[in-house]
Short mmCIF file of C-alpha atoms in Angstrom, two decimals:
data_model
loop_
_atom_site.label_atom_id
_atom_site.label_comp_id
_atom_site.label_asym_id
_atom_site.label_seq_id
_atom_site.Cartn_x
_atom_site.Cartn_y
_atom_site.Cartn_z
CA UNK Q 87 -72.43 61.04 104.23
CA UNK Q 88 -73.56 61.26 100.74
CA UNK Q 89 -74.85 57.47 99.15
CA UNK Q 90 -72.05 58.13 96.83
CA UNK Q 91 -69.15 58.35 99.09
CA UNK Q 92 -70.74 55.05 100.65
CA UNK Q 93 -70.40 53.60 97.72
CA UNK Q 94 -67.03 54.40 97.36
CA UNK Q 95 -66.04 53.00 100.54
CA UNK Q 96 -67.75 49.65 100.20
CA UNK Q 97 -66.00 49.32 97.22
CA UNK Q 98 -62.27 50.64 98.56
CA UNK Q 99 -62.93 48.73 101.31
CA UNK Q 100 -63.44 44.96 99.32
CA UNK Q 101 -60.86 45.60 97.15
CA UNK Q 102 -58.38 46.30 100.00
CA UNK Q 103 -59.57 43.21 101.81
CA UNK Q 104 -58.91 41.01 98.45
CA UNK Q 105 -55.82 42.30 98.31
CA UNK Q 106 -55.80 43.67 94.88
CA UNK Q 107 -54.36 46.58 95.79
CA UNK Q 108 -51.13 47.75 94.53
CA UNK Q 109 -47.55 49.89 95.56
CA UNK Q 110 -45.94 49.23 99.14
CA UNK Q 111 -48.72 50.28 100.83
CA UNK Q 112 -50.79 47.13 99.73
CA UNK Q 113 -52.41 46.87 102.74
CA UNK Q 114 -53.58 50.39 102.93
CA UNK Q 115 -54.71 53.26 100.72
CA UNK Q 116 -53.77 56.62 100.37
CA UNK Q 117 -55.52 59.11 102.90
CA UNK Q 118 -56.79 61.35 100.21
CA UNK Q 119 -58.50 58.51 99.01
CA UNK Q 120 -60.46 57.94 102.21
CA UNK Q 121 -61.35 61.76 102.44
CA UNK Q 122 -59.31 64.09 104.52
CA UNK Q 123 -56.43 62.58 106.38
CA UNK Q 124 -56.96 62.65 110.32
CA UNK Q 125 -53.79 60.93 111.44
CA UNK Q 126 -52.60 62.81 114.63
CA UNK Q 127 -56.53 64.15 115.23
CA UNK Q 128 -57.29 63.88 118.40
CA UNK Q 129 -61.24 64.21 117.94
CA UNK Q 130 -63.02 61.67 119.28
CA UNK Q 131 -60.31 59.70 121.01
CA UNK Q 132 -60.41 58.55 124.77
CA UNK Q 133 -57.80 60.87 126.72
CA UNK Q 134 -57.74 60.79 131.08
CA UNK Q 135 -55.30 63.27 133.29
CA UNK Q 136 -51.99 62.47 133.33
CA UNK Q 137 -50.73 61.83 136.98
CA UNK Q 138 -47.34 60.14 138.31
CA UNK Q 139 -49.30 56.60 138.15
CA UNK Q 140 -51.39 57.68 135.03
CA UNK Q 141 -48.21 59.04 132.83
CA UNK Q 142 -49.46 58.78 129.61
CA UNK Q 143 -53.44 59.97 130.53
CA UNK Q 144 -54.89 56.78 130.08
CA UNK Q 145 -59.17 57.01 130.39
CA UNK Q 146 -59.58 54.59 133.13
CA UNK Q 147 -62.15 53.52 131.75
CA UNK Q 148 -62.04 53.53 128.13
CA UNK Q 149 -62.45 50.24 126.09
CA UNK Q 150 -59.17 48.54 124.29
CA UNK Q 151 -59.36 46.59 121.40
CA UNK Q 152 -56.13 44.43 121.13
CA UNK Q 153 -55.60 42.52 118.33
CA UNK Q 154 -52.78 39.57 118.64
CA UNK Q 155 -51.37 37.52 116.09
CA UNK Q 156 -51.98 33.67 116.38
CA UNK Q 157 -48.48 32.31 115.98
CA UNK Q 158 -45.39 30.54 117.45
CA UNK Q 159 -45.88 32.52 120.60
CA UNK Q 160 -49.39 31.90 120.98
CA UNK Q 161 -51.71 34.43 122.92
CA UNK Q 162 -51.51 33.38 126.43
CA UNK Q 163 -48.45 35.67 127.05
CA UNK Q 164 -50.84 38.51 125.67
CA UNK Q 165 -53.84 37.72 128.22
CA UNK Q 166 -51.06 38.12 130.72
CA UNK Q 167 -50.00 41.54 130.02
CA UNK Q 168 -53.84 42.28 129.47
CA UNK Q 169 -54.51 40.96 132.87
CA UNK Q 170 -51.71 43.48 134.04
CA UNK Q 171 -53.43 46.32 132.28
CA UNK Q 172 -57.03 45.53 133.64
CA UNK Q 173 -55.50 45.49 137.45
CA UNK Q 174 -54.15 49.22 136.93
CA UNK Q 175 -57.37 50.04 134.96
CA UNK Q 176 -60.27 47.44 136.60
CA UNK Q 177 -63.05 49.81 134.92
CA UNK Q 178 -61.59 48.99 131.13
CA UNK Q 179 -62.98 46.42 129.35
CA UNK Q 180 -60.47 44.63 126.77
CA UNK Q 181 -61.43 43.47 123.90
CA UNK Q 182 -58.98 40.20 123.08
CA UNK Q 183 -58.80 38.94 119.21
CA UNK Q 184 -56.12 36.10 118.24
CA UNK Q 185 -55.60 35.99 114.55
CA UNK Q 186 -53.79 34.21 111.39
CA UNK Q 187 -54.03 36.79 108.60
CA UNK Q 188 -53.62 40.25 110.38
CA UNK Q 189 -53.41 41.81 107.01
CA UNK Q 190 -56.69 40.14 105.66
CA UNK Q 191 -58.42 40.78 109.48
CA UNK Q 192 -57.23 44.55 109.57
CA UNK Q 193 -56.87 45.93 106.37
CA UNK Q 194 -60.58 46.51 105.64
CA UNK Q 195 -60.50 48.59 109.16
CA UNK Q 196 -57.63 50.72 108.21
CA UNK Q 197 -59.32 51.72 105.15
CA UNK Q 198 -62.46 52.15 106.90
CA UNK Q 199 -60.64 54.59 109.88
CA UNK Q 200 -61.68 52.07 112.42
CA UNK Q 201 -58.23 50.04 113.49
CA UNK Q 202 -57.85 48.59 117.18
CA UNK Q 203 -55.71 50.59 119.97
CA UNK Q 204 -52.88 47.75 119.66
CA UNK Q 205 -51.73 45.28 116.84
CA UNK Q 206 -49.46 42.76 117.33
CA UNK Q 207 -48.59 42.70 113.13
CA UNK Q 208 -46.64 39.72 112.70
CA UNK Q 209 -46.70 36.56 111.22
CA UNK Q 210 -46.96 35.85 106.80
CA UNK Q 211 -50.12 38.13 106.76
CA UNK Q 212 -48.19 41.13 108.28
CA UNK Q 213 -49.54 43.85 106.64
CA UNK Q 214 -46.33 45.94 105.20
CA UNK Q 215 -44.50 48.69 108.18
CA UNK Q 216 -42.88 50.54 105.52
CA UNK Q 217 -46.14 51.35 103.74
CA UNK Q 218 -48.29 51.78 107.35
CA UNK Q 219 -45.70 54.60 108.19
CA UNK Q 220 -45.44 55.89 104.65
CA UNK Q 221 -49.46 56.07 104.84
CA UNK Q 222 -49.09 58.22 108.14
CA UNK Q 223 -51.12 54.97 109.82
CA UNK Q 224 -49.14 54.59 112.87
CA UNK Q 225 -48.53 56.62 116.06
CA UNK Q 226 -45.07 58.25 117.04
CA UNK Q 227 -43.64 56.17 119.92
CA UNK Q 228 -42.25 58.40 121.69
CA UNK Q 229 -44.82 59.36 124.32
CA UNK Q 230 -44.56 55.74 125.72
CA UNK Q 231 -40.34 55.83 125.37
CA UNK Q 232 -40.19 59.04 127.44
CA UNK Q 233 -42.62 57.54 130.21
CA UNK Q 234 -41.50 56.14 133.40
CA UNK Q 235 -41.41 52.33 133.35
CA UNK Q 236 -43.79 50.69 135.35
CA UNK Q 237 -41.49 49.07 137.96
CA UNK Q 238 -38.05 49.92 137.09
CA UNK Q 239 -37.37 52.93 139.46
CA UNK Q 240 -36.19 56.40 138.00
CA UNK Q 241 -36.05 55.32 134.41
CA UNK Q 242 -37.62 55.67 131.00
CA UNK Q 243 -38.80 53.15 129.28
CA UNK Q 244 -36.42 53.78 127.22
CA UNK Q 245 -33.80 53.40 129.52
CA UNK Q 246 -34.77 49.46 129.98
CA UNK Q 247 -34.49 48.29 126.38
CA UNK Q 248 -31.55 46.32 124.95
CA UNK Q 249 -29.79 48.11 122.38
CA UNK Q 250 -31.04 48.70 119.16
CA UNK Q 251 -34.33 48.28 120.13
CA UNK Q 252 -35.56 51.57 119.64
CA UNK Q 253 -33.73 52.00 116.55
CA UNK Q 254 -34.74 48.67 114.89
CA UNK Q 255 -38.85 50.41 114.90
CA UNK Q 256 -37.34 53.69 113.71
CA UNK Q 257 -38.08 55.23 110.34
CA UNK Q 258 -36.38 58.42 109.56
CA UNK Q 259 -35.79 59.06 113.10
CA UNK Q 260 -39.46 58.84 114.17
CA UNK Q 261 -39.92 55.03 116.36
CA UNK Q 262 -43.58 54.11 115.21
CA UNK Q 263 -42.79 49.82 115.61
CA UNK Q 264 -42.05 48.30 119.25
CA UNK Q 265 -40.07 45.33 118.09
CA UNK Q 266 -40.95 42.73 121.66
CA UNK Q 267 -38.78 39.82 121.13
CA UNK Q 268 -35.87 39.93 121.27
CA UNK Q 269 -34.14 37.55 118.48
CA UNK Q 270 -30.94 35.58 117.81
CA UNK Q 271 -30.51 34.15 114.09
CA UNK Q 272 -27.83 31.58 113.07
CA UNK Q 273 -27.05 27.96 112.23
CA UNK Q 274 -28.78 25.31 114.56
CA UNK Q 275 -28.02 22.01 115.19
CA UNK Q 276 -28.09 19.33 118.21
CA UNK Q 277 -26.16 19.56 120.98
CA UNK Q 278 -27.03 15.95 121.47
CA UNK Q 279 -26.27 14.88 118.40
CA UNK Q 280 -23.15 16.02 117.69
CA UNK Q 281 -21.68 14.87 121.10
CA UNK Q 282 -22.87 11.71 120.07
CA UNK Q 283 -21.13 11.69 116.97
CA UNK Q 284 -18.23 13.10 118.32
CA UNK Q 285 -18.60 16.65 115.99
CA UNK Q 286 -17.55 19.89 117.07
CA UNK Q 287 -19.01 23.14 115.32
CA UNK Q 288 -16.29 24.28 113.25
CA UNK Q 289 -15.91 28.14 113.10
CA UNK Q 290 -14.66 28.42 109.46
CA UNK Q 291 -15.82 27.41 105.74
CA UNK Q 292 -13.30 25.00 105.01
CA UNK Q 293 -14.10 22.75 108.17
CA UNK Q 294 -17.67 23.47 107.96
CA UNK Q 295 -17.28 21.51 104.64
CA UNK Q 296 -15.61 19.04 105.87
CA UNK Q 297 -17.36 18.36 108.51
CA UNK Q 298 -20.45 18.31 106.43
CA UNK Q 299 -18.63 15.65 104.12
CA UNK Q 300 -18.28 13.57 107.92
CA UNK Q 301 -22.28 14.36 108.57
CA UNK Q 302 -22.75 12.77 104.68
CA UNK Q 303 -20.93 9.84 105.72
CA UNK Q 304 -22.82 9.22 108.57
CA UNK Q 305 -25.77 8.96 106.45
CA UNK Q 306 -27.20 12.00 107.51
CA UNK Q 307 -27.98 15.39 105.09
CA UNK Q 308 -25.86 18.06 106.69
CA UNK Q 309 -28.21 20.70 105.75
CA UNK Q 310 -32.43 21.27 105.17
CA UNK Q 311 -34.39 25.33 104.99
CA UNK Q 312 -37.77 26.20 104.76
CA UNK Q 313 -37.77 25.62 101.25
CA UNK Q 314 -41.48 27.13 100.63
CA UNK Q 315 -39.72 30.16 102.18
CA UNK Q 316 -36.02 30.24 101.16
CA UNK Q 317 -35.79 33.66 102.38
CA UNK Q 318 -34.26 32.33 105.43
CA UNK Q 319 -31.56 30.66 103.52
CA UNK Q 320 -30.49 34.51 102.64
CA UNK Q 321 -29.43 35.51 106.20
CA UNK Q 322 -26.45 33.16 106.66
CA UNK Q 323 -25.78 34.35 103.02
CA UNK Q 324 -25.73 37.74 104.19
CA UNK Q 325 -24.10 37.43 107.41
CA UNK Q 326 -21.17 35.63 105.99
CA UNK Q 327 -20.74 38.80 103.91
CA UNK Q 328 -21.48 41.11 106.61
CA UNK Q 329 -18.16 39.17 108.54
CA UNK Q 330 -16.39 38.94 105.72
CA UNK Q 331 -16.68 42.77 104.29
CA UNK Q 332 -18.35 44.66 107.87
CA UNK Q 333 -21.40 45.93 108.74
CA UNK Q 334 -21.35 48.53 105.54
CA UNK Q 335 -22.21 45.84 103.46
CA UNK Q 336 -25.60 46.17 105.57
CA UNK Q 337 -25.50 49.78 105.32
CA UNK Q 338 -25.42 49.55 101.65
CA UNK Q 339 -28.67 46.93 100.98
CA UNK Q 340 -30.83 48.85 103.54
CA UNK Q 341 -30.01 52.05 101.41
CA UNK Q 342 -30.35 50.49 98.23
CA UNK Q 343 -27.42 51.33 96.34
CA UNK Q 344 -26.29 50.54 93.31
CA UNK Q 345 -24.42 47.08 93.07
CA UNK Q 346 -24.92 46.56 96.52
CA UNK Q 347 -26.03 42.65 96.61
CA UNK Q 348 -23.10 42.33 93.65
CA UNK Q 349 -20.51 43.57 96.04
CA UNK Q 350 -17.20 41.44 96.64
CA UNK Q 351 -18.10 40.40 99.78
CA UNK Q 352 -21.64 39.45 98.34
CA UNK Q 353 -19.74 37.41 95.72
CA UNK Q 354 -17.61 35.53 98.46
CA UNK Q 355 -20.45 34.70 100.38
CA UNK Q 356 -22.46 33.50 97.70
CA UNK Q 357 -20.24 31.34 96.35
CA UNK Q 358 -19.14 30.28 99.59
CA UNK Q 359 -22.74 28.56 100.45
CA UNK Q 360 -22.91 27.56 96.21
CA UNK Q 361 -21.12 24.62 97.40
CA UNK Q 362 -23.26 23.14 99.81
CA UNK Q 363 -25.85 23.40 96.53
CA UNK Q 364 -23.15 21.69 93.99
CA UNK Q 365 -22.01 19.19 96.84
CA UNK Q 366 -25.65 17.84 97.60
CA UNK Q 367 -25.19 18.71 101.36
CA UNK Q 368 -28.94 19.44 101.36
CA UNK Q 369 -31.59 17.02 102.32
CA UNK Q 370 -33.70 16.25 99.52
CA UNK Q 371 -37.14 17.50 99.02
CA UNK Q 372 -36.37 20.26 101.01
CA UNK Q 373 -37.59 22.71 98.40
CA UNK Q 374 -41.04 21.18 98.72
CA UNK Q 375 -40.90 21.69 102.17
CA UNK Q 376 -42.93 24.70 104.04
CA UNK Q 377 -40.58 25.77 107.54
CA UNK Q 378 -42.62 23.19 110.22
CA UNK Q 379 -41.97 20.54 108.07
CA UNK Q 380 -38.35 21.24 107.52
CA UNK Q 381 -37.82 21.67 111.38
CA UNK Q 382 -39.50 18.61 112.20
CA UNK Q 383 -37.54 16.71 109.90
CA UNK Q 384 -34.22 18.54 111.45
CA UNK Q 385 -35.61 17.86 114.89
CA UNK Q 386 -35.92 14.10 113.68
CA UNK Q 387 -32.15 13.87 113.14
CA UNK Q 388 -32.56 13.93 109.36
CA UNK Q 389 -30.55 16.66 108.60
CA UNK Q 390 -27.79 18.12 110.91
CA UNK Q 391 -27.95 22.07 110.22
CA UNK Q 392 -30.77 24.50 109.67
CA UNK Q 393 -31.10 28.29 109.41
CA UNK Q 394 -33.35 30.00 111.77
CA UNK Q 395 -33.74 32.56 114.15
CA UNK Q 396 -34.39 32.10 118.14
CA UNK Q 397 -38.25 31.43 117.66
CA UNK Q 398 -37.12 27.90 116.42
CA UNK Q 399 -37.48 26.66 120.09
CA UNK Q 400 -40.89 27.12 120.71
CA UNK Q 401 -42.33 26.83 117.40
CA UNK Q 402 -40.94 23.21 117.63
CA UNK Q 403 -41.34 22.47 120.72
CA UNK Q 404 -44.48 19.78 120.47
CA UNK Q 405 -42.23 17.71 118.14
CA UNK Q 406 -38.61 18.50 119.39
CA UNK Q 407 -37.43 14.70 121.15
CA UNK Q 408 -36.49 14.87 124.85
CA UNK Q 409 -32.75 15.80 125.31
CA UNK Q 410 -32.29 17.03 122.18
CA UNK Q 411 -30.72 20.33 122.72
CA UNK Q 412 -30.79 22.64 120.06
CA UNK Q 413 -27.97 25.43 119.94
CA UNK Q 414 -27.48 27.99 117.74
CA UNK Q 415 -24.01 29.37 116.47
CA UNK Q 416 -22.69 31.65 114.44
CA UNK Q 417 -22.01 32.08 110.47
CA UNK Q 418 -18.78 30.23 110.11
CA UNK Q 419 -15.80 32.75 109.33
CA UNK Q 420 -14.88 32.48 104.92
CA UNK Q 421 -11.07 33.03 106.54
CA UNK Q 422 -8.65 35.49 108.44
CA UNK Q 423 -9.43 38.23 106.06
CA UNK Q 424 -13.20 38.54 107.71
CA UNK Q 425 -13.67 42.04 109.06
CA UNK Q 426 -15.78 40.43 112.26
CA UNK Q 427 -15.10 37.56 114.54
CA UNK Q 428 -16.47 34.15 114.03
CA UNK Q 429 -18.10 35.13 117.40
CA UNK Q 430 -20.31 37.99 115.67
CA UNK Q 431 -23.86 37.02 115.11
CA UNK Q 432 -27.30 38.75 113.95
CA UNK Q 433 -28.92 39.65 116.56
CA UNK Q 434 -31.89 42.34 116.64
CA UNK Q 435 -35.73 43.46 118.18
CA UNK Q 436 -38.62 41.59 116.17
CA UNK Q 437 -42.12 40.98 116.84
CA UNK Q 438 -43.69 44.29 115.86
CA UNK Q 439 -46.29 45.94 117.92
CA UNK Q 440 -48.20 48.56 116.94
CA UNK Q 441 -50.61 51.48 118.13
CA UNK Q 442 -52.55 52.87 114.99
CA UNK Q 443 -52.85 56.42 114.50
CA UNK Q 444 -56.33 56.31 114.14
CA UNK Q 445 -57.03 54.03 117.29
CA UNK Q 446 -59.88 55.61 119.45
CA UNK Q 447 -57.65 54.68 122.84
CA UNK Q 448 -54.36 55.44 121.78
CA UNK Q 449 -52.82 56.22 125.25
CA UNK Q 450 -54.58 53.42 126.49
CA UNK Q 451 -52.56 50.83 123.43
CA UNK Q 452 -49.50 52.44 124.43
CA UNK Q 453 -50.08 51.63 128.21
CA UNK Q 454 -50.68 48.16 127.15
CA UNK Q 455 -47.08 48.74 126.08
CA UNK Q 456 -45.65 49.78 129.08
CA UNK Q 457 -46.96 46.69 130.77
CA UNK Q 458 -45.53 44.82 128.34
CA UNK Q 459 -42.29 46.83 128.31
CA UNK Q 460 -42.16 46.42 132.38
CA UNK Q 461 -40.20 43.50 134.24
CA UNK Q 462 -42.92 41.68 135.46
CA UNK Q 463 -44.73 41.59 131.95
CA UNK Q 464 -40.99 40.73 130.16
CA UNK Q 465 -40.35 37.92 132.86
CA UNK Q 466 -43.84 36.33 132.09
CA UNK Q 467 -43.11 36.09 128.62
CA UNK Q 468 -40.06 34.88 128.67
CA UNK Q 469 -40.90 32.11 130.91
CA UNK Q 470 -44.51 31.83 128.82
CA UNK Q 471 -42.47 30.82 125.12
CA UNK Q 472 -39.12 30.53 126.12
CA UNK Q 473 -38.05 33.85 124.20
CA UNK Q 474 -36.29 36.64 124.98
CA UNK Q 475 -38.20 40.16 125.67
CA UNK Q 476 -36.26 43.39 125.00
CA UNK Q 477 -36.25 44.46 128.46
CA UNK Q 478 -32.34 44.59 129.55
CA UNK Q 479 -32.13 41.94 132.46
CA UNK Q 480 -35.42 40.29 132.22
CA UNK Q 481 -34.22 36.91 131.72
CA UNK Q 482 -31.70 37.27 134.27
CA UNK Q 483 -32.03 34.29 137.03
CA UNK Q 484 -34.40 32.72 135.00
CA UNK Q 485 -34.75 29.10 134.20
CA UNK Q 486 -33.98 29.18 130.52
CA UNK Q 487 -34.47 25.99 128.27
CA UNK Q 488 -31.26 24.79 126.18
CA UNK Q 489 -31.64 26.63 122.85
CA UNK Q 490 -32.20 29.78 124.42
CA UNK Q 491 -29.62 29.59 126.91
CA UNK Q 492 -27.57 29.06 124.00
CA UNK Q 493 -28.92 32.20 122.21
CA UNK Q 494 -28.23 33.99 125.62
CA UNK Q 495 -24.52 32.85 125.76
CA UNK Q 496 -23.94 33.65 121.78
CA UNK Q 497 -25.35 37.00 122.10
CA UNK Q 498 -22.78 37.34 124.89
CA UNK Q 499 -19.92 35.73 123.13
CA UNK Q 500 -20.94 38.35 120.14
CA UNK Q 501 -20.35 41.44 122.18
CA UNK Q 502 -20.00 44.89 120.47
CA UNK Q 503 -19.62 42.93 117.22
CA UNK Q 504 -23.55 41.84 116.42
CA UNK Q 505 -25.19 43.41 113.48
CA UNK Q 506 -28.12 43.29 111.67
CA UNK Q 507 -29.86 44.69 108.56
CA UNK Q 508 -33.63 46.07 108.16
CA UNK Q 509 -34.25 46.16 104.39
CA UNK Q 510 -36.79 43.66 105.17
CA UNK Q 511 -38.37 45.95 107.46
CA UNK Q 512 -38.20 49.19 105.22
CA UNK Q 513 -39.47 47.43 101.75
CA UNK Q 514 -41.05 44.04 102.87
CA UNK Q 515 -41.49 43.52 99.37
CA UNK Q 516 -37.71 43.21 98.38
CA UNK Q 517 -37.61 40.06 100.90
CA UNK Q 518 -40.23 38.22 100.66
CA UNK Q 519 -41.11 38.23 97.12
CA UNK Q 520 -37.93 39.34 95.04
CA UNK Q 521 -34.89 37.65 97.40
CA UNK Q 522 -37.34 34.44 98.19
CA UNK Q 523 -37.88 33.84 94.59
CA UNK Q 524 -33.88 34.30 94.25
CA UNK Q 525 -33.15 32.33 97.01
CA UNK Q 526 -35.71 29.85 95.77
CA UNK Q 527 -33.59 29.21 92.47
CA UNK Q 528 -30.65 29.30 94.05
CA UNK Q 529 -30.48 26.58 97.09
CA UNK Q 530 -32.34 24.31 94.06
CA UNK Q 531 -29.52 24.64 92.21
CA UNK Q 532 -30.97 26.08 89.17
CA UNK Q 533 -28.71 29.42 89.49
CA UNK Q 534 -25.25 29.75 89.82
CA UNK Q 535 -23.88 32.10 93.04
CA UNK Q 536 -23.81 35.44 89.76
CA UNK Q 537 -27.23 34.42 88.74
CA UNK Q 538 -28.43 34.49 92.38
CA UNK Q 539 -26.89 38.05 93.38
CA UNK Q 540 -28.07 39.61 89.97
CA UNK Q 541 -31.56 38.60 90.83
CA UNK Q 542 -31.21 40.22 94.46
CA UNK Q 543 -30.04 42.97 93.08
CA UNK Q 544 -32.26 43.74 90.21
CA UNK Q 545 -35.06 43.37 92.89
CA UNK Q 546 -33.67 45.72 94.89
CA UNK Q 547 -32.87 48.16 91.94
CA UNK Q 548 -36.77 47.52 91.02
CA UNK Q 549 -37.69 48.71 94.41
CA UNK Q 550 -35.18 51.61 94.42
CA UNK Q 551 -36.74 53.20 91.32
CA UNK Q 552 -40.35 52.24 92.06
CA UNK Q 553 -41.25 56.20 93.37
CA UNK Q 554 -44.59 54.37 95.19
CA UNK Q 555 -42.18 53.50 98.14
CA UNK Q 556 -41.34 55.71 100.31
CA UNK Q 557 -36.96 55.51 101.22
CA UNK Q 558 -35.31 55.35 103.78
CA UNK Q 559 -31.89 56.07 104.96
CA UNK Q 560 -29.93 53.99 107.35
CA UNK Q 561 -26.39 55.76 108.38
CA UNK Q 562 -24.98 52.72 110.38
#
């Protein structure tokens, strides 16, 4: 290679890692400015024979380089499926690397061609899905969806997974994302407390105020949110409109159209939650607040409600007090005119797990999947941070701790009415910059409910003219 073109690298390669880097891609160039583009070459990668036990021609003895990230769920779960991995392939040395910042750890090796066989991208460092799969960076899927599973007899992996699953790591058809964890978002409080107290839940907006005017009384703040991400104060927002106007309100902010976060059951919503903002029903400070510090002082009994999504159990669990049973519930309903049942809650596939398309063993980070993705390695974790996997029946006879036993019975109560939306997943950007900052204003009470939705939606108009991301379509 020419001193030139090493040049160029060095310097591609800096400026990705200090982030300077621009479009929806910003943790990743453009092939052509790496040299030719090799995704889907095959030269140089490890490849075995396929066999019945082998289904995916795995080199026994090929190297894997697994990168996890360092989060709520820890990495022990992940030694345990890469235990499971080295008894089918003893001869394979893995390669085990827990981190914070995935996207300031990997980027500089996706710019330099040299990513691991298997990413665990998660956490506030995630480097962007939308521009990975835009950039051609990640393998197709569908080789491990259309294998056998490990130790659930005559069926594709496929064939195990909850539904949606697949879907929820789909872009324009093509599944290049296994989402592991299977969540359940909604409005948490304490079981303990409110038998205590004597509260029930209530399932609609009018006696969620008033029992938040009882909560007030009690000398307790009804509500706190991770104010330092406020983001998470926009999914009961959007759920209550997704109940209140049906899941095409989703439809219509994946696909950004036009007026689609002004919509009338946007506007309903919005100022539906405006009055827990005007009413001072929110602990104060909580905008200072990053998210441990808001659940601790929820787990503390210092504020009765807080938005969150199934994780909340085991991220909390060094500082949750014995016996004091979080549940989750649903949105309550804004009245008899909602579309869904108060029983209908958000519930979808995250975690993201990926196998680069430039990985050297590339069979061998999709086997690593297919551990995972078996009952044996979807019991373990389960059991290992009290989540659930996406494996249909995994947690079944299991020894589940309150809060996720309650997740468990609310995804049952929801039925054939869940939903869930994935603009967050298609243009990461739209959520975590534009609707945080909007959110941010809002629960602080320095926007009214118009101001708020305006702001979403000129974000999301922003995005939808911005030709350096690549759209996507959702139909349903």
């Amino acid at each position: 290679m020419a001193q030139s073109d090493l040049n160029r690298r060095t310097v591609l390669r800096r400026a990705a890692a200090a982030g300077v880097l621009a479009g929806p891609a910003a943790g990743l160039l453009s092939s052509c400015a790496l040299g030719d583009d090799t995704s889907g070459d095959t030269s140089g990668k490890y490849e075995g024979t396929k066999s019945d036990k082998n289904p995916l021609g795995v080199k026994e003895d090929a190297p894997l380089d697994v990168v996890i990230f360092n989060g709520g769920f820890g990495e022990d779960y992940a030694k345990a499926h890469e235990a499971m991995y080295k008894e089918t392939y003893p001869k394979a040395e893995v390669k085990h690397s827990a981190v914070v910042e995935i996207n300031k750890e990997l980027q500089p090796r996706f710019v330099d061609g040299t990513p691991p066989d298997f990413v665990n991208n998660s956490g506030a460092g995630q480097i962007d899905l939308g521009g990975l799969v835009a950039q051609g960076a990640l393998a197709d899927l569908t080789p491990l969806l259309d294998a056998p599973s490990l130790d659930v007899p005559g069926k594709k992996v496929r064939e195990t997974l909850l539904p949606g699953t697949v879907d929820s790591g789909s872009f324009d058809g093509k599944t290049y994302v296994l989402n592991y964890a299977y969540t359940v978002y909604g409005i948490w409080y304490s079981d303990k407390l409110f038998k205590a107290k004597g509260w029930e839940y209530a399932k609609t907006w009018d006696e969620h105020i008033a029992l938040c005017k009882k909560i007030k009384a009690a000398g307790i703040a009804p509500w706190t949110y991770q104010g330092k991400h406020p983001r998470y104060m926009s999914w009961p927002v959007i759920s209550t409109a997704i109940k209140f106007g049906g899941p095409q309100v989703a439809v219509a902010i994946d696909n950004l159209e036009p007026g689609a976060w002004t919509s009338d059951a946007m506007k309903a919503a919005a100022e539906a939650w405006y009055q827990i903002v005007k009413d001072k029903y929110i602990l104060e400070g909580s905008p200072g607040l990053d998210h441990k510090q808001s659940q601790t002082e929820w787990c503390k009994g210092n504020a009765a409600f807080i938005s969150c999504g199934s994780w909340l159990e085991s991220e909390q669990k060094a500082v949750t007090p014995e016996g004091f049973n979080m549940a989750v519930a649903p949105t309550p309903s804004l009245g008899s005119g909602d579309k869904l049942p108060f029983a209908a809650i958000r519930g979808t596939a995250g975690e993201p797990f990926i196998v680069p398309a430039k990985a050297k063993n590339e069979r061998g980070g999709m086997e690593l999947m297919r551990h995972m993705l078996s009952m044996k390695g979807a019991k373990d974790f389960t059991g290992k941070v009290s989540s659930l996997s996406v494996v249909s029946g995994a947690a079944d006879g299991a020894t589940l701790p309150f809060g996720l036993t309650s997740a468990v019975k609310a995804l049952a109560d929801s039925g054939s009415n869940g939903f869930n939306w994935v603009y967050n997943v298609y243009y990461r950007k739209l959520e975590r910059e534009l609707v945080d900052a909007a959110c941010g204003e809002f629960f602080s009470g320095r926007t009214t409910p118009a101001e708020f939705l305006a702001a979403c939606q000129k974000g999301a108009d922003l995005i939808a003219a911005d030709t350096s991301f690549k759209k996507y379509k959702r139909s349903a």
